[in-house]
Coordinates of C-alpha atoms in Angstrom, one line a residue:
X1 CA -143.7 -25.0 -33.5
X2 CA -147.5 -23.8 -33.9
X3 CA -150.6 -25.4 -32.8
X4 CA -151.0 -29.1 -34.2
X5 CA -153.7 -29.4 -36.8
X6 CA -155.8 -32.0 -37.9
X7 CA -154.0 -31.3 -41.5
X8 CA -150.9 -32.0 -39.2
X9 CA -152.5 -35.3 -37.8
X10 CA -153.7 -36.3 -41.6
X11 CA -150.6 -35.7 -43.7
X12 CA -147.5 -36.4 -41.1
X13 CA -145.1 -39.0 -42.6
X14 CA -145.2 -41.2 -39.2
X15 CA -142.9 -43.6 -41.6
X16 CA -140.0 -41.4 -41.0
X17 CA -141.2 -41.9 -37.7
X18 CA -141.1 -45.5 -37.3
X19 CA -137.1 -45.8 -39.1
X20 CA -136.4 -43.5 -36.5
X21 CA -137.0 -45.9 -33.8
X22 CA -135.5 -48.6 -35.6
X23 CA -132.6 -47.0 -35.7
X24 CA -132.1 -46.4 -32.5
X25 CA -133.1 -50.0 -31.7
X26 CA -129.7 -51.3 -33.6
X27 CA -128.1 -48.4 -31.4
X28 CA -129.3 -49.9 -28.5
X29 CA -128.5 -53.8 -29.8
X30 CA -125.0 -52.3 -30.7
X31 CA -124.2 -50.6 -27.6
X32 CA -125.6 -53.7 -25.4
X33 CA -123.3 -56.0 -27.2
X34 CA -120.0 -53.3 -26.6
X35 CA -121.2 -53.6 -22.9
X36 CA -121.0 -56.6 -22.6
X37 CA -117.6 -57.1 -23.8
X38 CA -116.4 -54.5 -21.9
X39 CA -117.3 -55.3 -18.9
X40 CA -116.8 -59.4 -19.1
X41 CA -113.7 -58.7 -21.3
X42 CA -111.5 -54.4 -20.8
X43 CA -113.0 -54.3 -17.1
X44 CA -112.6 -57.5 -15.9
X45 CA -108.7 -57.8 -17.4
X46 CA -108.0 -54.5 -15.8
X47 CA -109.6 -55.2 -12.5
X48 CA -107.3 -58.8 -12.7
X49 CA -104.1 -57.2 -14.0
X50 CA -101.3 -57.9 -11.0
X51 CA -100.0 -54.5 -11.2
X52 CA -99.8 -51.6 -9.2
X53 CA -99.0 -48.1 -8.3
X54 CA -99.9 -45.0 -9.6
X55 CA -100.2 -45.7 -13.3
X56 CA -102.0 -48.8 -12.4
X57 CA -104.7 -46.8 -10.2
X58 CA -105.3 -44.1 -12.9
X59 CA -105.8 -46.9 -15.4
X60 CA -108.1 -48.8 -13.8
X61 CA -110.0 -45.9 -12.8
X62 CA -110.0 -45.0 -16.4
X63 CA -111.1 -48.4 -17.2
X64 CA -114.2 -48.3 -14.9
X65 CA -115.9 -45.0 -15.9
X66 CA -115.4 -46.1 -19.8
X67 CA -117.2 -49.2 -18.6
X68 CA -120.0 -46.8 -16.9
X69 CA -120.6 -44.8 -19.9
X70 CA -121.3 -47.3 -22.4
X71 CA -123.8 -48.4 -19.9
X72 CA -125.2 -45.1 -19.7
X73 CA -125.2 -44.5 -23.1
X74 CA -127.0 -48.0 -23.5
X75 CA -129.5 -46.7 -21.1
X76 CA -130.0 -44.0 -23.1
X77 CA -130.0 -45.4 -26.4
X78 CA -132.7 -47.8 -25.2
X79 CA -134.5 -45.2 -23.4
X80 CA -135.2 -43.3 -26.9
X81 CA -135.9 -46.3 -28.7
X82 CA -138.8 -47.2 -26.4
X83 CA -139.7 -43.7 -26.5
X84 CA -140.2 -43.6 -30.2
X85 CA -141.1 -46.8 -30.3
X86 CA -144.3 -46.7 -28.4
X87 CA -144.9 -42.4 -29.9
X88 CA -145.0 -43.9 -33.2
X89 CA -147.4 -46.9 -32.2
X90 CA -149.8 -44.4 -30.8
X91 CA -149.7 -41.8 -33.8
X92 CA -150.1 -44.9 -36.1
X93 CA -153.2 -45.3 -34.0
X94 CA -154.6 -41.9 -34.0
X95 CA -153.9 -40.6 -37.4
X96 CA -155.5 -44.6 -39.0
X97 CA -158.5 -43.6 -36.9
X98 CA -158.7 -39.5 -38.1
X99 CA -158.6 -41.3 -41.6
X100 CA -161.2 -43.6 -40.8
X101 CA -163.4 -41.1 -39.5
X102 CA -163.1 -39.0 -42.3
X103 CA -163.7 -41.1 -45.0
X104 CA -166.9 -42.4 -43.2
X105 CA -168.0 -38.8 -43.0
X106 CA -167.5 -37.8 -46.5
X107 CA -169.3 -40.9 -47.9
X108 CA -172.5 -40.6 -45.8
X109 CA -175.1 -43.9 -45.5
X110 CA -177.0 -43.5 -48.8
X111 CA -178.4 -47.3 -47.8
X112 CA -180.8 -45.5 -45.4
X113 CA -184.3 -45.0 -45.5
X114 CA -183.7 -41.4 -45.1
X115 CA -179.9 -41.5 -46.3
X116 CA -177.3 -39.6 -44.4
X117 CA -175.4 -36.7 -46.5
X118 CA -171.5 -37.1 -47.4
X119 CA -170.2 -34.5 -45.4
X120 CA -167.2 -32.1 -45.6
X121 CA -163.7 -32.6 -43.4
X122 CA -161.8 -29.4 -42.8
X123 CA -159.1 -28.2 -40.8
X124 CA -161.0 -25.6 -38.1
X125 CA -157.7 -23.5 -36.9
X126 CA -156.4 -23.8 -33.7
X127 CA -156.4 -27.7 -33.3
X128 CA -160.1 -27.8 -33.9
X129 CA -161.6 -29.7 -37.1
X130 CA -164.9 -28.6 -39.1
X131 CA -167.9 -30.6 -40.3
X132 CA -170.3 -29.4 -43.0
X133 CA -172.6 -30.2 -45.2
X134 CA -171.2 -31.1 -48.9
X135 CA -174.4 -29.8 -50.4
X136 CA -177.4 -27.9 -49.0
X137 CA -180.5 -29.2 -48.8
X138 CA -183.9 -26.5 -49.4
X139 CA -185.4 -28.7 -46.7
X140 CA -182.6 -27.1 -44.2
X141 CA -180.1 -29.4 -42.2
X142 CA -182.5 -32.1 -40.3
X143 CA -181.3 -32.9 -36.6
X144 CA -179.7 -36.1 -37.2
X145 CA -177.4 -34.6 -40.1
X146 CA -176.5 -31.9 -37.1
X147 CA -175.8 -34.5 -34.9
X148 CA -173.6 -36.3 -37.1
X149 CA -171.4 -32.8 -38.2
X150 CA -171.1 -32.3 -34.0
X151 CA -170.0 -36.3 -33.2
X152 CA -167.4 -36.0 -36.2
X153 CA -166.0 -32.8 -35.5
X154 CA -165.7 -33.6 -31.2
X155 CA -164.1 -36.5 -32.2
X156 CA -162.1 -35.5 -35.0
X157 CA -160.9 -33.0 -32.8
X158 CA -160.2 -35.2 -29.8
X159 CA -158.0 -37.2 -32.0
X160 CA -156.0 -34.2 -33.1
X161 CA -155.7 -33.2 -29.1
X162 CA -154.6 -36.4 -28.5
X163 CA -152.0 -36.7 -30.9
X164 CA -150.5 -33.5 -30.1
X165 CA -150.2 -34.6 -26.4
X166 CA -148.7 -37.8 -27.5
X167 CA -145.8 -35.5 -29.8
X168 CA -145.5 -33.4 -26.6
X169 CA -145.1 -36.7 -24.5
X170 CA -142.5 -37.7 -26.9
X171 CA -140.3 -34.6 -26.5
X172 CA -140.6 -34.3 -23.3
X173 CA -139.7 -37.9 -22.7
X174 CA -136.5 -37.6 -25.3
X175 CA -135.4 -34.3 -23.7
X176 CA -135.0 -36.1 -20.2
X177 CA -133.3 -39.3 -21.5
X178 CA -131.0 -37.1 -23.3
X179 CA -130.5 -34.8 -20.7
X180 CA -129.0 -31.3 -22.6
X181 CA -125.2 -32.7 -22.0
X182 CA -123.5 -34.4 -25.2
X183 CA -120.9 -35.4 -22.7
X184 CA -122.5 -37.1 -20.5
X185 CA -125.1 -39.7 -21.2
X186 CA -127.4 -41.3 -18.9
X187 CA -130.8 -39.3 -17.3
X188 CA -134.3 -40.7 -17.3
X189 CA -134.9 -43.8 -18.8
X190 CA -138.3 -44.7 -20.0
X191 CA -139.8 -48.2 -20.6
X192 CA -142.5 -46.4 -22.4
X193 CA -144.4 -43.2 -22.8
X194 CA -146.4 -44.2 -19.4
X195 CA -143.3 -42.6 -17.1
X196 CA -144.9 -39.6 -18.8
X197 CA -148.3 -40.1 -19.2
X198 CA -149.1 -41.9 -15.6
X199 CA -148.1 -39.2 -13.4
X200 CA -150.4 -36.9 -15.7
X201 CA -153.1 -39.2 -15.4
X202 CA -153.1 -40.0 -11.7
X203 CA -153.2 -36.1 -10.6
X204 CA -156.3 -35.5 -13.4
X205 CA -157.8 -38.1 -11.6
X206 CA -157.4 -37.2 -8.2
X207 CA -159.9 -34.5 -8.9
X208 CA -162.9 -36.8 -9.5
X209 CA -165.9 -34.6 -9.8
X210 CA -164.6 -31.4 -9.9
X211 CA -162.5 -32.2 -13.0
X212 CA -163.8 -29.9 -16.5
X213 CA -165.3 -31.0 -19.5
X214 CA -161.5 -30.1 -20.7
X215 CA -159.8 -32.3 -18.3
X216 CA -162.4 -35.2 -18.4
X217 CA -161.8 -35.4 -21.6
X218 CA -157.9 -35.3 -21.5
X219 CA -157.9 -38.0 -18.4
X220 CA -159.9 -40.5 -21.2
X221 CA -157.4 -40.4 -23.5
X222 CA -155.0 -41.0 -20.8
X223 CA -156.8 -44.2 -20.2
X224 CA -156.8 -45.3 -23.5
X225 CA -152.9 -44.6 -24.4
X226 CA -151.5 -46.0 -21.1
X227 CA -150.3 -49.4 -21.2
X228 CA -152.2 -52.2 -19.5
X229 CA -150.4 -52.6 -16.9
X230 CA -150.3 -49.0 -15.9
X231 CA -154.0 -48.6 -16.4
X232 CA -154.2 -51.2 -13.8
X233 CA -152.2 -48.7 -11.3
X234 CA -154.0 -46.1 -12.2
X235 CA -157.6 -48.9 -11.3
X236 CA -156.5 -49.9 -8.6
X237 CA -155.2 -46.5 -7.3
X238 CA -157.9 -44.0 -8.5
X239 CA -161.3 -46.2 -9.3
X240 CA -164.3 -43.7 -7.7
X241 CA -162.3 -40.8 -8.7
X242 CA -162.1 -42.1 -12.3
X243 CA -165.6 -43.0 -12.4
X244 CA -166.7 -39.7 -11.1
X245 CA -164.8 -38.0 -13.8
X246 CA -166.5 -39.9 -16.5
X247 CA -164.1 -42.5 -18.0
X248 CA -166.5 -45.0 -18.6
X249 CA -168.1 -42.4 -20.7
X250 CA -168.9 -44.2 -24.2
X251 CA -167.6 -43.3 -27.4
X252 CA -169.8 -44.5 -29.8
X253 CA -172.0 -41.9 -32.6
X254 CA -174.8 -40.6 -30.3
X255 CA -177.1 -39.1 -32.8
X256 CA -180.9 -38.7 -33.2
X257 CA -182.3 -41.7 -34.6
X258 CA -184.1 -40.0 -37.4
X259 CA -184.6 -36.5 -39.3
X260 CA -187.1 -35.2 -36.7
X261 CA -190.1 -32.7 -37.3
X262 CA -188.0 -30.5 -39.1
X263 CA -186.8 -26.9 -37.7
X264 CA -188.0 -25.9 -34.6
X265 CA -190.7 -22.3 -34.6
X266 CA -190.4 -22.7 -38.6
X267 CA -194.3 -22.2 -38.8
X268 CA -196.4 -19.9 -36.8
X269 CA -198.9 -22.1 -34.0
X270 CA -202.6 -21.5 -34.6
X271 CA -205.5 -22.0 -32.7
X272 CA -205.5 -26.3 -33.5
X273 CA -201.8 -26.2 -32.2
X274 CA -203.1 -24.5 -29.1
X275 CA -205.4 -26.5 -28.0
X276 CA -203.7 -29.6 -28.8
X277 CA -200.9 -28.8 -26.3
X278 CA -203.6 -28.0 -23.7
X279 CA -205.0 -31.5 -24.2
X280 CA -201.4 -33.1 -24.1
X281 CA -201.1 -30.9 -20.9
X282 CA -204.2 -33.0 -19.8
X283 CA -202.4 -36.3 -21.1
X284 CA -199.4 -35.7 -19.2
X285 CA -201.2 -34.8 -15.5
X286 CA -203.1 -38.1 -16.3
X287 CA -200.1 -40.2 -17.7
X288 CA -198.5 -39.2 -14.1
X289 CA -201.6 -40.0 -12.3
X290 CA -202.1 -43.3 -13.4
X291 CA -198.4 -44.3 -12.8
X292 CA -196.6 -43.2 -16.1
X293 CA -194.5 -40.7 -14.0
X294 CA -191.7 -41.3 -17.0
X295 CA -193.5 -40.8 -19.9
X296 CA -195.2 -38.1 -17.8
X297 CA -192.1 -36.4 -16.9
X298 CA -190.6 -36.4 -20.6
X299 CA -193.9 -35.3 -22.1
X300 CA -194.2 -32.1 -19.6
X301 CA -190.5 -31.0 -20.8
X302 CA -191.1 -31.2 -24.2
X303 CA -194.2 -28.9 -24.0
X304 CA -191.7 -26.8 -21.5
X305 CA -189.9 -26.1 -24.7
X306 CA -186.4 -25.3 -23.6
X307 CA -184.7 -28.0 -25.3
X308 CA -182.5 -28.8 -22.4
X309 CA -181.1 -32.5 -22.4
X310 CA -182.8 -35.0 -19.8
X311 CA -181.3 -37.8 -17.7
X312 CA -182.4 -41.2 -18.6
X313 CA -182.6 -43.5 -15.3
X314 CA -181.2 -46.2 -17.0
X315 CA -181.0 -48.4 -13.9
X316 CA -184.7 -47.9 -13.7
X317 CA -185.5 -48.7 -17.5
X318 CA -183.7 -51.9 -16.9
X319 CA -185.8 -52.9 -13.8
X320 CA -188.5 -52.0 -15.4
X321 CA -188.6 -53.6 -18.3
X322 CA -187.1 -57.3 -18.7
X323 CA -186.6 -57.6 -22.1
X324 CA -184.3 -54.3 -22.1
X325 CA -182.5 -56.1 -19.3
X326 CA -182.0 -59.5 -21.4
X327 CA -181.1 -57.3 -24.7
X328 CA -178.5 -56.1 -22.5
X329 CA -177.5 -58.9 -20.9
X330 CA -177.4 -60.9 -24.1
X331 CA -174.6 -57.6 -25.7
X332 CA -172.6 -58.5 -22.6
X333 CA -172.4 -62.1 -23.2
X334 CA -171.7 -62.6 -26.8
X335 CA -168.1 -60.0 -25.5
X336 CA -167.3 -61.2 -22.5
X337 CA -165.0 -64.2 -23.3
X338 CA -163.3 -62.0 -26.1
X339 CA -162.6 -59.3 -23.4
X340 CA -161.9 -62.4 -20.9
X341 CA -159.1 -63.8 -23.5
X342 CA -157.6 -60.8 -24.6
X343 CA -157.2 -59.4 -20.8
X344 CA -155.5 -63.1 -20.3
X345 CA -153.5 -62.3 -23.2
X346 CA -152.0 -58.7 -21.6
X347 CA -151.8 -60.5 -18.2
X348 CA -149.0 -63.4 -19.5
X349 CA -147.6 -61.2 -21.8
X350 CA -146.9 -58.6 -18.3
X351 CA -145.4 -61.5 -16.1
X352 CA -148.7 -61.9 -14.2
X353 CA -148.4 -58.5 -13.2
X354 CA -152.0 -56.9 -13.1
X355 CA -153.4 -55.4 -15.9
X356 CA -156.7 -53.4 -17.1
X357 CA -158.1 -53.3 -20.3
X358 CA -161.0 -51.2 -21.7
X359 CA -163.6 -52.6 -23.5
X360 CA -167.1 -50.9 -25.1
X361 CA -169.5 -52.4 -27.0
X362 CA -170.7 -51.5 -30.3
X363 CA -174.5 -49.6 -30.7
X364 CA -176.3 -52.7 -31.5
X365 CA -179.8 -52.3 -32.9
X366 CA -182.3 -50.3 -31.1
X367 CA -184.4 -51.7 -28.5
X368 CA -188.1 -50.6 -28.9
X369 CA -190.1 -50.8 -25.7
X370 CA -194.0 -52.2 -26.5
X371 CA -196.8 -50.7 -25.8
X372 CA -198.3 -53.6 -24.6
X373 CA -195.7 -54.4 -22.1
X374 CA -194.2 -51.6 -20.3
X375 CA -197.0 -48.3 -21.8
X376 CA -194.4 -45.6 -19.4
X377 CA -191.6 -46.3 -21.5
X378 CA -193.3 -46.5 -24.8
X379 CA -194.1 -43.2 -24.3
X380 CA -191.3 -42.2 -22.4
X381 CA -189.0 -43.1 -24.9
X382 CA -190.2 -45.4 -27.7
X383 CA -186.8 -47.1 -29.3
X384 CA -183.4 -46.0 -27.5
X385 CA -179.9 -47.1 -28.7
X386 CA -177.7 -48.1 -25.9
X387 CA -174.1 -49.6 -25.3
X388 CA -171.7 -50.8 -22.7
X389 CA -168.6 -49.3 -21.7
X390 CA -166.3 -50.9 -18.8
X391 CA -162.9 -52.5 -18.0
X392 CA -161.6 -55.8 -17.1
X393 CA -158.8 -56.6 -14.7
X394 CA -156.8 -59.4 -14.1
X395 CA -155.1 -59.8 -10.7
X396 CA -152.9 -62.3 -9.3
X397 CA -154.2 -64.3 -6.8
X398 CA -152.4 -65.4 -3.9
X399 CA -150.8 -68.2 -6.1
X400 CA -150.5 -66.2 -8.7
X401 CA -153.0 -67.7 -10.9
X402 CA -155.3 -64.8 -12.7
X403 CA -158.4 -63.7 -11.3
X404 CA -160.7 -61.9 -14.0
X405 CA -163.0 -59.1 -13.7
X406 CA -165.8 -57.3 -15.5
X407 CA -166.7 -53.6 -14.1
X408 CA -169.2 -52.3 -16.5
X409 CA -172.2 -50.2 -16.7
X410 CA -174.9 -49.8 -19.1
X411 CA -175.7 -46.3 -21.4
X412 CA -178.5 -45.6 -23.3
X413 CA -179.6 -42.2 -25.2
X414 CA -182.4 -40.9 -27.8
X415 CA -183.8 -38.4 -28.9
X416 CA -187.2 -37.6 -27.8
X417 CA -190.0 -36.5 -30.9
X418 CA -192.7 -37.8 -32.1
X419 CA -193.1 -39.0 -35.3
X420 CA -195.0 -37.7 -38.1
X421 CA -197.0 -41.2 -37.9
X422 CA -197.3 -41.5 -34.1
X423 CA -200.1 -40.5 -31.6
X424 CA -201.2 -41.2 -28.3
X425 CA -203.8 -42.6 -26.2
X426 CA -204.1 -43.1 -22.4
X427 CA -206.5 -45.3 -20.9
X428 CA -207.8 -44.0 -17.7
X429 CA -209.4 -45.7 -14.8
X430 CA -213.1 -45.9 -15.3
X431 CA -212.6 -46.5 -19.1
X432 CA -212.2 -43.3 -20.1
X433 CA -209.8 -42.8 -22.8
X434 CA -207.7 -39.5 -23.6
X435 CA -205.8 -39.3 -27.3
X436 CA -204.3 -37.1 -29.8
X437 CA -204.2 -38.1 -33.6
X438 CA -201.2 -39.3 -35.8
X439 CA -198.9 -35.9 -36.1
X440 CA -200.3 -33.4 -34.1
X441 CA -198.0 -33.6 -31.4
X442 CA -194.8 -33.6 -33.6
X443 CA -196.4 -30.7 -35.2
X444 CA -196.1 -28.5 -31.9
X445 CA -192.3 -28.6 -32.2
X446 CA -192.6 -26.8 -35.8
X447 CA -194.6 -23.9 -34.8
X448 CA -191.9 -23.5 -32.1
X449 CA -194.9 -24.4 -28.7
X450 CA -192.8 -27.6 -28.2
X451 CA -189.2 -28.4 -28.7
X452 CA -187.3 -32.0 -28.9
X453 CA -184.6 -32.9 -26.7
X454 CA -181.9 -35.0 -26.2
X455 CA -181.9 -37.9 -23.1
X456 CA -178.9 -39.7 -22.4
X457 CA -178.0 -41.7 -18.9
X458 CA -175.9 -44.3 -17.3
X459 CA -176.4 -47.6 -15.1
X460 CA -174.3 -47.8 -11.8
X461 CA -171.6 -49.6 -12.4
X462 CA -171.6 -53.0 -11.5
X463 CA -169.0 -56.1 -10.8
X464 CA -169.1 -59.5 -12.3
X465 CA -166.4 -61.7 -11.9
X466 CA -165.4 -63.3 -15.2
X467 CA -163.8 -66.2 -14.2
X468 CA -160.0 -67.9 -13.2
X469 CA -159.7 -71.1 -14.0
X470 CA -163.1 -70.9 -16.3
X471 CA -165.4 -68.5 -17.8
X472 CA -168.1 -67.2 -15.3
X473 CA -171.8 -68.6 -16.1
X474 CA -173.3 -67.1 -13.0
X475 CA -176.2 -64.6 -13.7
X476 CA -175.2 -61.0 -14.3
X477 CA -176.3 -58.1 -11.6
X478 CA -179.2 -56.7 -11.7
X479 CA -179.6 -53.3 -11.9
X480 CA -180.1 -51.2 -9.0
X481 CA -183.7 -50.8 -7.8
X482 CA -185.4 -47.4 -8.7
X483 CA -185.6 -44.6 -5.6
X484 CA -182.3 -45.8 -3.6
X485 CA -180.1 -43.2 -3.3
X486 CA -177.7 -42.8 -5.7
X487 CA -173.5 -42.9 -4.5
X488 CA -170.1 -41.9 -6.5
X489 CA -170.2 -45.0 -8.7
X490 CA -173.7 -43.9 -10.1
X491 CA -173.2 -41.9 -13.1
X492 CA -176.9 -41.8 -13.8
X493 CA -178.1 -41.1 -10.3
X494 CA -179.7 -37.4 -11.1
X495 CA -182.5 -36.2 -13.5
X496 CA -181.1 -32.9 -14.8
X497 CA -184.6 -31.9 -15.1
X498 CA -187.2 -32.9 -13.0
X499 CA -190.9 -32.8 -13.1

């Protein structure tokens, strides 16, 4: 078999799938019925049967190993169906989502200000999926619309990566319960696919940092297709490591907010250009001066013009600003009893064995910091859209009653331009006051002095117990304080580019 393709992913009959499995489930209901009667009915005659000698022996030896292969073959017969079972769950999954994703793609948002184009869904070769404009626009393809072609097709893709690893998970897992031998039945047995996957998962993990963008990426689907109570082994087993390799990474669109200033270097800078940049040069040694170091910092790389991607501190945007702590707070608090409920849920259905469930918020509305408020991170950033991604455990405690809790942290990430309609002004002691006019300074990224960037972060990650007996009301944690030194658990504890 070649490489599996997203046209693979998109057109497989998983039906045929899913009769598979239930025919193997009567299999398995059959043969568990025929072992039962063998061995309270052939094996328990033969083992009472007040007879002896040679004949007797050989019989009764005969008996017992009859009895041992229909229990193998049982074994077996469950084995597959749990196998298929849980493959064809999974697929269901993946391929519902690729078809989800695509549809949303080719229909574009046309109730937007500046609507988003319907774009194009292609199979890329090799496993890989394509993303492209349905029609081209004279204007050129705006940053936003680039943004969304490279979120579709990375995730597109991941889904088609992870359904392949599933369908190798599958036949891996079927090969071993089968075992090559018609003649002998009963190898492996598998509950589930996680006898496959967990192993995988735990020795991904167990590299932490130094796992690749490849790997990190593997390891997160890993945490999403495990079962609940195996993600909970994996928790409790691996938690830095899996932090360090990124699992709490969010999934969510992370595109520019807007169209942007258009193509970067797609006019030639003239004198007025020039000397507007020196003067923001001026703006951003005095925004640092007076204690804007953020804005300051985020200013001075977009005149750098590289384009790189900056860190956002994000513990430090929460500290700084209360009402980006609240907004927060309050995306936390309308979830947290679903999560609480549904983790519950996994935890009865498991036996009160521990369990871990994932859980991400949506990208809510963008939070806008005000000038009048917090003036560094007006400038710094302006609006940013921001989620949370986590998981939530339940573990028995001593009684075995649940004990729920939240481990979280907080992600945020925008794209840093200035609009065609936005200045700025800094107020300096002594009143002196330094400004550039409406559009100027998005202008500098058109004749090619300036360039946009993207800035993305990530909040330590924090614990708040959820509750046994009854929800939690206590007040979240606040985020850490800005300058401490950053540990493994701190996603967001470098600047990539500093100042």
């Amino acid at each position: 078999m070649g490489v599996f393709t997203y046209t693979d992913l998109i057109e497989v009959n998983l039906g045929k799938l899913g009769e598979a499995a239930d025919h193997w489930k009567a299999m398995a209901d059959g043969l568990e019925k025929l072992r039962s009667d063998v061995y309270s009915g052939l094996v328990q005659l033969s083992d009472r049967a007040k007879w002896a000698g040679l004949n007797a022996g050989v019989t009764k030896d005969f008996v017992r190993k009859a009895a041992k292969e229909v229990w193998d073959l049982h074994l077996e017969a469950t084995s597959i169906w749990s196998v298929l079972e849980d493959g064809h769950g999974e697929l269901t999954r993946i391929q519902r989502r690729a078809k989800e994703l695509a549809t949303e793609a080719r229909r574009g948002n046309p109730d937007r200000a500046d609507p988003d184009p319907g774009l194009l869904v292609i199979d890329g070769g090799n496993g890989t999926v394509k993303v492209m404009e349905a029609f081209c626009d004279a204007k050129g393809t705006s940053q936003r619309t680039k943004d969304m072609m490279q979120w579709y097709a990375d995730t597109l893709t991941g889904l088609v990566s992870h359904a392949a690893e599933i369908d190798a998970a599958i036949a891996r897992a079927l090969k071993r319960s089968h075992g090559g031998d018609p003649y002998n039945a009963g190898h492996a047995t598998y509950t589930s696919l996680d006898e496959d996957q967990l192993p995988r998962a735990v020795k991904l993990a167990s590299l932490g940092d130094d796992a690749n963008k490849a790997q990190r990426a593997e390891l997160q689907r890993l945490w999403q297709s495990l079962s609940p109570q195996a993600r909970a082994e994996l928790w409790n087993g691996h938690k830095d490591n899996l932090l360090a390799a990124g699992v709490f990474s969010p999934t969510v669109k992370q595109v520019s907010p807007d169209q942007g200033s258009g193509p970067h270097g797609s006019e030639k800078a003239g004198p007025a250009e020039r000397r507007t940049r020196e003067k923001m040069n001026l703006i951003s040694e005095g925004a640092d001066w007076v204690g804007m170091s953020d804005a300051s910092r985020h200013m001075a790389h977009y005149l750098g013009n590289t384009g790189n991607d900056m860190d956002l501190p994000v513990d430090k945007m929460m500290d700084d600003d209360e009402g980006f702590r609240n907004y927060v707070e309050d995306g936390i608090r309308e979830q947290q009893d679903g999560w609480r409920e549904r983790a519950l849920e996994e935890f009865r259905r498991n036996g009160g064995q521990p369990v871990a469930i994932p859980v991400e918020t949506e990208n809510r509305r963008d939070y806008s910091f005000q000038e009048d408020v917090n003036e560094n991170w007006y400038y710094a950033v302006g609006s940013t859209r921001s989620n949370v991604t986590g998981v939530v455990t339940v573990v028995p405690d001593a009684n075995g009653q649940p004990q729920v809790g939240l481990d979280y942290q907080v992600n945020a990430w925008d794209r840093y331009n200035w609009d065609k309609n936005k200045g700025v002004t800094i107020d300096f002691p002594g009143g002196y006051t330094m400004g550039i006019p409406d559009g100027e300074m998005a202008r500098l990224h058109t004749v090619g002095i300036a360039q946009e960037f993207d800035m993305a972060g990530s909040s330590s990650v924090k614990h708040y117990d959820l509750g046994s007996a009854a929800p939690n009301e206590d007040p979240l944690p606040k985020p850490d304080e800005p300058g401490r030194e950053g540990g493994r658990t701190d996603p967001g504890r470098e600047q990539q580019e500093g100042r």
